[in-house]
Short mmCIF file of C-alpha atoms and ligand atoms in Angstrom, two decimals:
data_model
loop_
_atom_site.label_atom_id
_atom_site.label_comp_id
_atom_site.label_asym_id
_atom_site.label_seq_id
_atom_site.Cartn_x
_atom_site.Cartn_y
_atom_site.Cartn_z
CA UNK A 1 -63.19 -75.81 -7.83
CA UNK A 2 -66.18 -73.64 -6.55
CA UNK A 3 -68.78 -72.02 -8.97
CA UNK A 4 -67.02 -68.49 -8.41
CA UNK A 5 -63.49 -70.09 -8.81
CA UNK A 6 -61.50 -69.50 -11.99
CA UNK A 7 -57.97 -70.65 -13.07
CA UNK A 8 -55.49 -68.73 -14.98
CA UNK A 9 -52.01 -69.95 -16.10
CA UNK A 10 -49.17 -67.45 -16.39
CA UNK A 11 -45.33 -67.37 -16.13
CA UNK A 12 -45.07 -65.05 -13.13
CA UNK A 13 -47.24 -63.61 -10.62
CA UNK A 14 -46.18 -60.35 -8.75
CA UNK A 15 -48.09 -60.44 -5.67
CA UNK A 16 -48.49 -56.64 -4.32
CA UNK A 17 -47.51 -54.17 -6.82
CA UNK A 18 -45.52 -51.52 -4.92
CA UNK A 19 -42.60 -49.81 -6.61
CA UNK A 20 -40.32 -52.74 -6.97
CA UNK A 21 -43.33 -55.06 -8.08
CA UNK A 22 -44.28 -52.44 -10.54
CA UNK A 23 -40.80 -52.31 -11.97
CA UNK A 24 -40.41 -56.04 -12.05
CA UNK A 25 -43.82 -56.61 -13.78
CA UNK A 26 -43.18 -54.32 -16.45
CA UNK A 27 -39.46 -55.59 -17.19
CA UNK A 28 -40.75 -59.26 -17.01
CA UNK A 29 -43.30 -58.58 -19.54
CA UNK A 30 -40.91 -56.56 -21.81
CA UNK A 31 -39.00 -59.56 -21.72
CA UNK A 32 -41.69 -61.62 -23.11
CA UNK A 33 -43.19 -63.42 -20.01
CA UNK A 34 -46.83 -63.62 -19.38
CA UNK A 35 -47.12 -61.72 -16.03
CA UNK A 36 -49.99 -61.12 -13.67
CA UNK A 37 -49.85 -58.34 -11.23
CA UNK A 38 -51.99 -58.66 -8.23
CA UNK A 39 -53.14 -55.80 -5.94
CA UNK A 40 -55.59 -55.26 -3.13
CA UNK A 41 -55.11 -51.60 -3.20
CA UNK A 42 -53.76 -49.00 -5.31
CA UNK A 43 -51.30 -50.50 -7.86
CA UNK A 44 -48.01 -48.52 -7.26
CA UNK A 45 -48.24 -48.98 -3.50
CA UNK A 46 -47.38 -46.62 -0.67
CA UNK A 47 -44.78 -44.49 -2.19
CA UNK A 48 -46.92 -42.43 -4.77
CA UNK A 49 -50.09 -42.37 -2.97
CA UNK A 50 -49.42 -41.89 0.81
CA UNK A 51 -45.65 -41.99 1.19
CA UNK A 52 -42.71 -40.56 -0.87
CA UNK A 53 -44.54 -38.26 -3.25
CA UNK A 54 -47.12 -36.63 -1.41
CA UNK A 55 -44.97 -36.05 1.61
CA UNK A 56 -42.25 -34.22 -0.58
CA UNK A 57 -45.11 -32.33 -2.22
CA UNK A 58 -45.79 -30.99 1.58
CA UNK A 59 -41.95 -30.61 2.23
CA UNK A 60 -41.08 -28.26 -0.75
CA UNK A 61 -43.72 -25.70 0.13
CA UNK A 62 -42.98 -25.74 3.86
CA UNK A 63 -39.24 -25.23 2.89
CA UNK A 64 -40.33 -22.13 0.83
CA UNK A 65 -42.22 -20.79 3.74
CA UNK A 66 -39.15 -21.05 5.80
CA UNK A 67 -37.00 -19.46 3.12
CA UNK A 68 -39.42 -16.47 2.92
CA UNK A 69 -39.17 -15.92 6.72
CA UNK A 70 -35.47 -16.01 6.34
CA UNK A 71 -35.44 -13.40 3.52
CA UNK A 72 -35.49 -10.30 5.86
CA UNK A 73 -32.03 -10.95 7.03
CA UNK A 74 -30.73 -11.38 3.57
CA UNK A 75 -32.64 -9.81 0.98
CA UNK A 76 -35.43 -7.58 2.32
CA UNK A 77 -38.78 -7.49 3.65
CA UNK A 78 -40.99 -10.67 2.39
CA UNK A 79 -44.18 -11.91 3.57
CA UNK A 80 -45.95 -14.93 2.92
CA UNK A 81 -49.37 -16.06 3.94
CA UNK A 82 -49.26 -19.91 3.83
CA UNK A 83 -52.17 -21.42 1.89
CA UNK A 84 -52.40 -25.23 2.43
CA UNK A 85 -55.16 -25.45 -0.26
CA UNK A 86 -52.28 -25.14 -2.88
CA UNK A 87 -50.56 -28.01 -1.37
CA UNK A 88 -53.73 -30.04 -1.01
CA UNK A 89 -54.49 -29.46 -4.72
CA UNK A 90 -50.88 -30.31 -5.91
CA UNK A 91 -51.04 -33.65 -4.03
CA UNK A 92 -54.55 -34.39 -5.46
CA UNK A 93 -53.20 -33.63 -8.98
CA UNK A 94 -50.09 -35.52 -8.63
CA UNK A 95 -51.75 -38.86 -7.87
CA UNK A 96 -54.81 -38.25 -9.85
CA UNK A 97 -57.25 -38.17 -6.82
CA UNK A 98 -55.86 -41.18 -5.52
CA UNK A 99 -56.45 -43.31 -8.76
CA UNK A 100 -54.12 -45.76 -9.92
CA UNK A 101 -54.67 -45.67 -13.80
CA UNK A 102 -51.37 -43.99 -14.31
CA UNK A 103 -49.55 -46.82 -13.02
CA UNK A 104 -52.12 -49.56 -14.43
CA UNK A 105 -52.04 -48.38 -18.02
CA UNK A 106 -48.34 -48.56 -18.78
CA UNK A 107 -48.24 -52.09 -17.17
CA UNK A 108 -51.14 -53.17 -19.30
CA UNK A 109 -49.40 -51.60 -22.16
CA UNK A 110 -46.30 -53.72 -21.59
CA UNK A 111 -48.65 -56.82 -21.50
CA UNK A 112 -49.15 -57.07 -17.68
CA UNK A 113 -52.50 -58.32 -16.50
CA UNK A 114 -53.80 -56.85 -13.45
CA UNK A 115 -55.99 -58.89 -10.99
CA UNK A 116 -57.52 -56.70 -8.09
CA UNK A 117 -57.90 -58.61 -4.61
CA UNK A 118 -56.12 -59.89 -1.76
CA UNK A 119 -53.48 -62.65 -2.83
CA UNK A 120 -52.29 -65.54 -0.96
CA UNK A 121 -49.70 -68.10 -1.73
CA UNK A 122 -51.05 -71.44 -2.23
CA UNK A 123 -47.96 -73.89 -2.53
CA UNK A 124 -44.95 -73.17 -4.56
CA UNK A 125 -45.90 -71.20 -7.63
CA UNK A 126 -49.40 -70.64 -7.02
CA UNK A 127 -51.43 -67.64 -5.81
CA UNK A 128 -55.18 -67.61 -4.90
CA UNK A 129 -57.00 -64.12 -5.20
CA UNK A 130 -60.00 -63.41 -3.34
CA UNK A 131 -62.28 -60.46 -4.32
CA UNK A 132 -66.03 -60.16 -3.28
CA UNK A 133 -66.49 -63.86 -2.83
CA UNK A 134 -64.79 -64.71 -6.19
CA UNK A 135 -61.55 -66.54 -6.38
CA UNK A 136 -59.01 -66.39 -9.04
CA UNK A 137 -56.22 -69.31 -9.01
CA UNK A 138 -53.06 -68.20 -10.70
CA UNK A 139 -50.65 -70.83 -11.65
CA UNK A 140 -47.23 -70.02 -12.77
CA UNK A 141 -44.47 -71.70 -14.72
CA UNK A 142 -41.59 -69.70 -13.12
CA UNK A 143 -42.90 -68.52 -9.92
CA UNK A 144 -44.03 -65.70 -7.69
CA UNK A 145 -42.44 -62.52 -6.68
CA UNK A 146 -43.78 -60.98 -3.31
CA UNK A 147 -44.12 -57.28 -2.76
CA UNK A 148 -46.71 -56.79 -0.30
CA UNK A 149 -45.03 -53.91 1.56
CA UNK A 150 -46.19 -52.39 4.78
CA UNK A 151 -49.17 -50.61 6.76
CA UNK A 152 -49.02 -48.16 9.43
CA UNK A 153 -48.03 -49.57 12.90
CA UNK A 154 -50.84 -48.94 15.35
CA UNK A 155 -49.03 -48.73 18.87
CA UNK A 156 -50.91 -50.64 21.85
CA UNK A 157 -51.66 -47.44 23.67
CA UNK A 158 -54.81 -47.40 25.94
CA UNK A 159 -57.78 -45.60 24.18
CA UNK A 160 -56.08 -44.97 21.07
CA UNK A 161 -57.99 -47.68 18.89
CA UNK A 162 -61.30 -45.82 19.51
CA UNK A 163 -60.13 -42.49 18.42
CA UNK A 164 -60.13 -40.83 14.81
CA UNK A 165 -56.35 -40.45 14.73
CA UNK A 166 -54.46 -40.01 11.56
CA UNK A 167 -51.73 -42.23 10.19
CA UNK A 168 -49.95 -41.21 7.04
CA UNK A 169 -52.81 -42.24 4.91
CA UNK A 170 -55.17 -39.69 6.43
CA UNK A 171 -52.37 -37.16 6.66
CA UNK A 172 -51.72 -37.22 2.86
CA UNK A 173 -55.46 -36.24 2.26
CA UNK A 174 -55.56 -33.16 4.73
CA UNK A 175 -57.49 -30.24 3.45
CA UNK A 176 -57.14 -28.18 6.48
CA UNK A 177 -54.38 -27.75 8.83
CA UNK A 178 -55.34 -28.27 12.55
CA UNK A 179 -54.72 -25.65 15.09
CA UNK A 180 -53.03 -27.97 17.62
CA UNK A 181 -51.37 -31.02 16.37
CA UNK A 182 -49.58 -33.92 18.22
CA UNK A 183 -47.33 -35.93 16.23
CA UNK A 184 -46.61 -39.36 17.78
CA UNK A 185 -43.11 -40.64 16.50
CA UNK A 186 -39.88 -38.67 15.92
CA UNK A 187 -38.67 -40.83 12.84
CA UNK A 188 -38.40 -39.75 9.33
CA UNK A 189 -42.17 -39.24 8.81
CA UNK A 190 -42.65 -37.51 12.16
CA UNK A 191 -40.01 -35.29 11.58
CA UNK A 192 -40.92 -34.24 8.03
CA UNK A 193 -44.64 -33.89 8.88
CA UNK A 194 -44.13 -32.01 12.24
CA UNK A 195 -41.98 -29.43 10.37
CA UNK A 196 -44.55 -29.14 7.44
CA UNK A 197 -47.73 -28.63 9.50
CA UNK A 198 -45.90 -26.14 12.08
CA UNK A 199 -44.76 -24.12 8.92
CA UNK A 200 -48.23 -24.13 7.98
CA UNK A 201 -49.71 -22.80 11.11
CA UNK A 202 -50.27 -25.57 13.35
CA UNK A 203 -48.95 -25.66 16.99
CA UNK A 204 -47.21 -29.15 17.08
CA UNK A 205 -46.01 -31.19 19.81
CA UNK A 206 -43.65 -34.15 18.52
CA UNK A 207 -43.45 -36.84 20.77
CA UNK A 208 -40.77 -39.56 20.58
CA UNK A 209 -40.64 -42.59 23.19
CA UNK A 210 -36.84 -43.05 22.69
CA UNK A 211 -34.37 -40.63 24.24
CA UNK A 212 -33.91 -38.74 21.04
CA UNK A 213 -35.62 -37.97 17.55
CA UNK A 214 -34.01 -39.86 14.36
CA UNK A 215 -33.14 -42.44 16.96
CA UNK A 216 -31.81 -44.89 14.31
CA UNK A 217 -29.23 -42.21 13.28
CA UNK A 218 -26.10 -40.59 14.75
CA UNK A 219 -26.87 -38.92 18.20
CA UNK A 220 -25.54 -35.66 16.92
CA UNK A 221 -27.97 -35.52 13.99
CA UNK A 222 -31.15 -36.13 16.06
CA UNK A 223 -30.13 -33.83 18.79
CA UNK A 224 -29.47 -31.01 16.35
CA UNK A 225 -32.84 -31.63 14.39
CA UNK A 226 -34.60 -31.47 17.62
CA UNK A 227 -32.94 -28.24 18.61
CA UNK A 228 -33.74 -26.71 15.06
CA UNK A 229 -37.40 -27.93 15.48
CA UNK A 230 -37.51 -26.26 18.87
CA UNK A 231 -36.17 -22.92 17.49
CA UNK A 232 -39.02 -23.10 15.03
CA UNK A 233 -41.58 -23.51 17.84
CA UNK A 234 -42.14 -27.20 17.61
CA UNK A 235 -42.53 -28.64 21.23
CA UNK A 236 -40.08 -31.70 20.80
CA UNK A 237 -40.32 -34.13 23.66
CA UNK A 238 -38.06 -37.22 23.65
CA UNK A 239 -38.48 -40.08 26.19
CA UNK A 240 -42.16 -39.42 26.15
CA UNK A 241 -44.32 -42.37 26.75
CA UNK A 242 -47.95 -41.93 25.92
CA UNK A 243 -50.17 -43.67 28.48
CA UNK A 244 -53.66 -43.14 27.25
CA UNK A 245 -55.46 -41.36 24.53
CA UNK A 246 -59.10 -40.18 24.84
CA UNK A 247 -61.23 -38.34 22.35
CA UNK A 248 -64.34 -36.23 22.88
CA UNK A 249 -64.20 -33.86 19.82
CA UNK A 250 -60.61 -33.11 20.87
CA UNK A 251 -57.69 -35.46 21.65
CA UNK A 252 -56.55 -35.77 25.05
CA UNK A 253 -53.09 -37.57 25.54
CA UNK A 254 -51.76 -38.54 28.94
CA UNK A 255 -48.03 -38.20 28.92
CA UNK A 256 -45.90 -38.63 32.02
CA UNK A 257 -48.54 -37.43 34.32
CA UNK A 258 -49.69 -34.38 32.13
CA UNK A 259 -52.51 -34.27 29.76
CA UNK A 260 -51.85 -32.82 26.35
CA UNK A 261 -54.79 -31.45 24.37
CA UNK A 262 -55.02 -31.34 20.72
CA UNK A 263 -57.36 -30.98 17.67
CA UNK A 264 -55.76 -33.84 15.85
CA UNK A 265 -53.17 -36.84 16.43
CA UNK A 266 -50.79 -38.04 13.77
CA UNK A 267 -49.44 -41.57 14.72
CA UNK A 268 -46.47 -42.34 12.73
CA UNK A 269 -44.59 -44.81 15.01
CA UNK A 270 -43.29 -47.07 12.32
CA UNK A 271 -44.55 -49.77 9.75
CA UNK A 272 -45.69 -53.26 9.99
CA UNK A 273 -44.93 -55.73 7.18
CA UNK A 274 -48.04 -57.11 5.30
CA UNK A 275 -46.99 -60.76 5.83
CA UNK A 276 -49.90 -62.11 7.74
CA UNK A 277 -52.48 -63.80 5.80
CA UNK A 278 -50.59 -64.19 2.70
CA UNK A 279 -49.99 -67.99 2.93
CA UNK A 280 -46.38 -68.12 3.77
CA UNK A 281 -46.96 -71.47 5.57
CA UNK A 282 -47.95 -72.96 2.25
CA UNK A 283 -44.41 -72.42 0.97
CA UNK A 284 -42.73 -73.75 3.97
CA UNK A 285 -41.94 -70.16 5.38
CA UNK A 286 -42.98 -68.93 8.94
CA UNK A 287 -46.38 -67.10 8.89
CA UNK A 288 -45.37 -65.34 12.08
CA UNK A 289 -41.99 -63.92 10.64
CA UNK A 290 -41.52 -60.27 10.68
CA UNK A 291 -39.51 -60.21 7.43
CA UNK A 292 -38.99 -62.73 4.40
CA UNK A 293 -35.32 -63.72 4.24
CA UNK A 294 -33.99 -63.40 0.88
CA UNK A 295 -30.50 -64.49 -0.72
CA UNK A 296 -28.49 -62.16 -2.69
CA UNK A 297 -30.49 -62.88 -5.70
CA UNK A 298 -33.89 -62.12 -3.79
CA UNK A 299 -35.00 -65.69 -3.65
CA UNK A 300 -36.89 -66.57 -0.76
CA UNK A 301 -37.82 -70.25 -1.67
CA UNK A 302 -38.99 -72.59 -4.45
CA UNK A 303 -40.06 -70.58 -7.26
CA UNK A 304 -40.35 -67.68 -4.95
CA UNK A 305 -38.75 -64.13 -4.70
CA UNK A 306 -39.23 -61.19 -2.50
CA UNK A 307 -38.37 -57.56 -2.79
CA UNK A 308 -39.23 -54.31 -0.83
CA UNK A 309 -39.77 -53.34 2.71
CA UNK A 310 -40.96 -56.86 3.70
CA UNK A 311 -37.27 -58.09 3.15
CA UNK A 312 -35.98 -55.79 6.14
CA UNK A 313 -33.08 -54.57 4.09
CA UNK A 314 -34.19 -50.97 4.24
CA UNK A 315 -37.85 -49.50 3.89
CA UNK A 316 -37.17 -47.27 0.96
CA UNK A 317 -38.30 -47.22 -2.56
CA UNK A 318 -34.85 -47.12 -3.96
CA UNK A 319 -34.22 -50.37 -2.10
CA UNK A 320 -37.47 -51.96 -3.56
CA UNK A 321 -36.40 -50.92 -7.05
CA UNK A 322 -32.79 -51.95 -6.73
CA UNK A 323 -33.97 -55.44 -5.37
CA UNK A 324 -36.58 -55.68 -8.31
CA UNK A 325 -33.81 -55.24 -10.64
CA UNK A 326 -31.96 -58.24 -9.06
CA UNK A 327 -35.16 -60.36 -8.92
CA UNK A 328 -35.79 -59.70 -12.71
CA UNK A 329 -32.28 -60.84 -13.62
CA UNK A 330 -32.59 -63.82 -11.56
CA UNK A 331 -36.21 -64.86 -12.92
CA UNK A 332 -34.86 -64.28 -16.44
CA UNK A 333 -31.81 -66.63 -15.85
CA UNK A 334 -29.28 -63.85 -16.26
CA UNK A 335 -25.95 -63.73 -14.29
CA UNK A 336 -25.51 -60.73 -12.09
CA UNK A 337 -23.84 -59.68 -8.78
CA UNK A 338 -25.60 -60.49 -5.59
CA UNK A 339 -27.52 -57.68 -3.82
CA UNK A 340 -25.12 -55.37 -1.78
CA UNK A 341 -26.61 -53.37 1.08
CA UNK A 342 -23.31 -51.84 2.49
CA UNK A 343 -24.10 -48.43 1.30
CA UNK A 344 -27.96 -47.96 1.30
CA UNK A 345 -28.57 -44.42 1.66
CA UNK A 346 -31.29 -42.72 3.61
CA UNK A 347 -32.77 -39.15 3.68
CA UNK A 348 -35.00 -37.53 6.13
CA UNK A 349 -36.44 -34.47 4.11
CA UNK A 350 -36.32 -32.04 7.19
CA UNK A 351 -34.83 -28.73 6.91
CA UNK A 352 -31.79 -29.03 6.94
CA UNK A 353 -32.05 -32.48 5.51
CA UNK A 354 -30.60 -35.52 7.39
CA UNK A 355 -28.98 -37.91 5.17
CA UNK A 356 -26.74 -41.01 5.88
CA UNK A 357 -25.19 -43.90 4.42
CA UNK A 358 -23.88 -47.38 5.89
CA UNK A 359 -23.25 -47.73 9.41
CA UNK A 360 -23.39 -45.30 12.50
CA UNK A 361 -20.51 -44.95 14.85
CA UNK A 362 -22.31 -47.35 17.33
CA UNK A 363 -23.05 -49.73 14.65
CA UNK A 364 -19.54 -49.95 13.47
CA UNK A 365 -18.23 -50.34 16.97
CA UNK A 366 -20.90 -53.07 17.69
CA UNK A 367 -19.78 -54.87 14.55
CA UNK A 368 -16.12 -55.06 16.22
CA UNK A 369 -14.69 -52.57 13.75
CA UNK A 370 -11.67 -50.37 14.72
CA UNK A 371 -13.46 -47.09 14.41
CA UNK A 372 -12.18 -43.57 13.93
CA UNK A 373 -14.86 -40.70 13.48
CA UNK A 374 -14.52 -37.16 12.30
CA UNK A 375 -17.10 -34.53 12.78
CA UNK A 376 -17.26 -30.94 11.30
CA UNK A 377 -19.87 -28.10 11.53
CA UNK A 378 -21.58 -27.14 8.29
CA UNK A 379 -21.98 -23.50 9.65
CA UNK A 380 -18.33 -23.05 10.18
CA UNK A 381 -17.53 -23.60 6.41
CA UNK A 382 -17.15 -20.87 3.86
CA UNK A 383 -20.60 -22.01 2.27
CA UNK A 384 -22.34 -22.22 5.57
CA UNK A 385 -21.34 -18.49 6.36
CA UNK A 386 -22.33 -17.34 2.93
CA UNK A 387 -25.64 -19.20 3.10
CA UNK A 388 -26.63 -17.58 6.47
CA UNK A 389 -29.92 -18.53 8.18
CA UNK A 390 -30.96 -22.00 7.89
CA UNK A 391 -27.38 -23.48 7.66
CA UNK A 392 -26.84 -25.35 10.98
CA UNK A 393 -25.64 -28.61 10.17
CA UNK A 394 -22.80 -31.36 10.39
CA UNK A 395 -21.00 -34.13 8.60
CA UNK A 396 -19.68 -37.03 10.52
CA UNK A 397 -17.68 -39.78 8.91
CA UNK A 398 -17.05 -43.28 10.32
CA UNK A 399 -13.89 -45.14 8.93
CA UNK A 400 -12.92 -48.84 9.53
CA UNK A 401 -9.36 -47.55 10.52
CA UNK A 402 -7.97 -51.29 9.90
CA UNK A 403 -8.87 -51.01 6.06
CA UNK A 404 -8.68 -47.19 5.76
CA UNK A 405 -12.13 -46.93 4.26
CA UNK A 406 -15.40 -45.29 5.39
CA UNK A 407 -18.01 -47.62 6.58
CA UNK A 408 -20.66 -44.90 7.09
CA UNK A 409 -21.25 -41.21 7.20
CA UNK A 410 -24.20 -38.73 8.07
CA UNK A 411 -24.76 -35.29 6.74
CA UNK A 412 -27.03 -32.67 8.11
CA UNK A 413 -27.32 -29.80 5.82
CA UNK A 414 -29.28 -27.92 3.22
CA UNK A 415 -29.53 -30.16 0.12
CA UNK A 416 -27.91 -33.10 2.62
CA UNK A 417 -29.75 -35.75 0.53
CA UNK A 418 -27.60 -34.42 -2.37
CA UNK A 419 -24.31 -33.82 -0.67
CA UNK A 420 -24.36 -37.36 0.78
CA UNK A 421 -24.08 -38.63 -2.71
CA UNK A 422 -20.30 -38.50 -2.83
CA UNK A 423 -20.16 -40.29 0.61
CA UNK A 424 -22.39 -43.22 -0.71
CA UNK A 425 -19.78 -43.61 -3.69
CA UNK A 426 -17.07 -43.54 -1.09
CA UNK A 427 -18.70 -46.06 1.09
CA UNK A 428 -19.94 -48.23 -1.79
CA UNK A 429 -16.68 -47.98 -3.78
CA UNK A 430 -14.46 -48.49 -0.66
CA UNK A 431 -12.40 -45.63 -1.70
CA UNK A 432 -9.30 -45.32 0.53
CA UNK A 433 -9.63 -42.35 2.99
CA UNK A 434 -6.16 -41.32 1.83
CA UNK A 435 -7.67 -40.75 -1.59
CA UNK A 436 -10.79 -38.97 -0.29
CA UNK A 437 -8.29 -36.64 1.58
CA UNK A 438 -6.23 -35.61 -1.37
CA UNK A 439 -9.15 -35.03 -3.82
CA UNK A 440 -10.55 -31.84 -5.02
CA UNK A 441 -13.50 -30.18 -3.09
CA UNK A 442 -15.09 -27.15 -4.83
CA UNK A 443 -15.07 -23.90 -3.21
CA UNK A 444 -17.45 -22.72 -1.71
CA UNK A 445 -19.76 -25.93 -1.55
CA UNK A 446 -21.51 -27.48 1.20
CA UNK A 447 -19.60 -30.82 0.45
CA UNK A 448 -16.44 -29.16 1.41
CA UNK A 449 -17.45 -29.83 5.12
CA UNK A 450 -16.81 -33.63 4.08
CA UNK A 451 -13.13 -32.62 3.70
CA UNK A 452 -13.09 -30.90 7.07
CA UNK A 453 -14.67 -33.94 8.91
CA UNK A 454 -12.12 -36.28 7.14
CA UNK A 455 -9.26 -34.13 8.39
CA UNK A 456 -10.50 -34.72 11.92
CA UNK A 457 -10.85 -38.51 11.86
CA UNK A 458 -9.51 -39.71 15.11
C1 FAD B 1 -45.13 -40.97 4.71
C2 FAD B 1 -44.00 -41.83 4.18
C3 FAD B 1 -43.21 -41.32 3.53
C4 FAD B 1 -42.06 -41.87 2.89
N1 FAD B 1 -41.03 -41.28 2.30
C5 FAD B 1 -40.16 -41.87 1.63
C6 FAD B 1 -39.18 -41.24 0.77
O1 FAD B 1 -39.05 -40.06 0.76
N2 FAD B 1 -38.25 -42.00 0.29
C7 FAD B 1 -38.05 -43.38 0.05
O2 FAD B 1 -37.31 -43.98 -0.48
N3 FAD B 1 -39.31 -43.99 0.80
C8 FAD B 1 -40.05 -43.37 1.58
N4 FAD B 1 -41.12 -44.02 2.13
C9 FAD B 1 -41.17 -45.52 2.06
C10 FAD B 1 -41.73 -46.01 0.76
O3 FAD B 1 -42.88 -45.71 0.69
C11 FAD B 1 -41.50 -47.52 0.70
O4 FAD B 1 -40.49 -47.94 1.08
C12 FAD B 1 -42.06 -47.87 -0.75
O5 FAD B 1 -43.33 -47.81 -0.99
C13 FAD B 1 -41.54 -49.44 -1.02
O6 FAD B 1 -42.43 -50.26 -0.60
P1 FAD B 1 -42.61 -51.73 -1.14
O7 FAD B 1 -42.22 -52.04 -2.59
O8 FAD B 1 -42.07 -52.68 -0.15
O9 FAD B 1 -44.40 -51.84 -1.24
P2 FAD B 1 -45.37 -50.88 -0.92
O10 FAD B 1 -45.32 -49.55 -1.44
O11 FAD B 1 -45.66 -51.06 0.63
O12 FAD B 1 -46.77 -51.70 -1.66
C14 FAD B 1 -47.24 -52.91 -1.58
C15 FAD B 1 -48.36 -53.25 -2.37
O13 FAD B 1 -48.85 -54.64 -2.11
C16 FAD B 1 -50.26 -54.44 -1.80
N5 FAD B 1 -50.58 -55.61 -1.09
C17 FAD B 1 -50.24 -55.87 0.31
N6 FAD B 1 -50.78 -56.96 0.78
C18 FAD B 1 -51.48 -57.61 -0.41
C19 FAD B 1 -52.14 -58.79 -0.62
N7 FAD B 1 -52.05 -59.75 0.19
N8 FAD B 1 -52.71 -59.12 -1.80
C20 FAD B 1 -52.60 -58.11 -2.74
N9 FAD B 1 -51.87 -56.95 -2.79
C21 FAD B 1 -51.25 -56.72 -1.49
C22 FAD B 1 -50.57 -53.17 -1.33
O14 FAD B 1 -51.93 -52.76 -1.62
C23 FAD B 1 -49.47 -52.21 -2.05
O15 FAD B 1 -50.08 -51.59 -3.27
C24 FAD B 1 -42.26 -43.32 2.80
C25 FAD B 1 -43.10 -44.08 3.53
C26 FAD B 1 -44.17 -43.16 4.07
C27 FAD B 1 -45.29 -43.90 4.82
#
């Protein structure tokens, strides 16, 4: 032991306090265990400070801007002068100027001790935490729950690393909207942020390397969202490979023989799991692995549990929290069902929202299922027609015809994230399609389009 090394005993260490770790630490402490939470950044993780919360605090006002622009076709002349300072102020207020006391205090109140610094596993049940040359060794009686989450993926594009580009971290602190913005990455974050900044006045170019945006979702959904964004003036380019980036006060991106100039570049091309340099080799795990394998009770090894994005089961706050509940039960020795990921739902808070659950048609075919699909347009429904501008959308359902149950579904619609709820129940509960076809669908709702899609299953 060095002069700056101290040793502490406890029951459980939560290494990385993202949404899952925060929940688990509190629940374990409330159950009477001596819990230490270790974080090198802000306790609470990506979601409240640079992810879900601030991005949705941008989405809501940007949707409002779009609604006002639609008003003249429905209600009369309405004008709006979008003011980003209101958005920036609300984000700053929501996360207390990027201070984590709102997360730390309830944890400490429950009895959790917080240790700041970079933590590494040091054999089963032990964690070493380094901060400013001082080391704290944490020895546990029960074990360690790892929840180290992700950081932005930085694509290996020539010149990019030498430029002051934004990731989601900088984007959530923006105080002024740039005139010309290039968004690199047409996944959920790129789609949401391209929409937001365009509606607040930026000329946005959205570049996606795959052949469509929202490439992980049904092709019909990505194609529809690209069309809607183009109609709003966003220059959406799929199949766009950026060869080089330069910066001389402005950004210059070489893309397919053309040079795109921009005032700012936002790179949201995915996430990288924080698994390097956390001592996985000391507990018999592969330090090069991209994810930590967990069983149904979130066990990853001897006295070791893992939850959240690092498990590769869905990089969402609701998955992290769901897994945390399972890990807590296991650590406390309670019986419980194993984790089930068959009906994980996902929502892109675009406008209209893209929401999906379970398998896409292609994933179902690749799994060897006997597949039938049904597709219906939201704008052809009574509610779609009544709603008017801003209604374009679809519902696609994927059935395992052998079992007669839905294994996946996609909704693009206003409030799509809410509409998908009943489809999550259908997939999770394996409700027979024959039952879904004979239930009541309130008139005139957006979810009635589900009935139309079910009728078209073929
Ligand atoms: C822009 C954006 C928008 C998003 N929107 C949504 C959304 O609308 N809905 C949704 O469900 N999800 C959304 N997500 C994803 C969501 O933020 C994550 O899935 C969620 O935060 C869960 O992550 P996690 O529990 O794995 O840990 P994280 O939130 O990544 O937290 C991990 C914690 O571990 C700490 N840490 C890492 N390594 C160490 C170490 N070695 N030692 C000590 N501490 C360490 C970090 O400092 C961090 O506090 C969004 C993400 C982004 C980037």
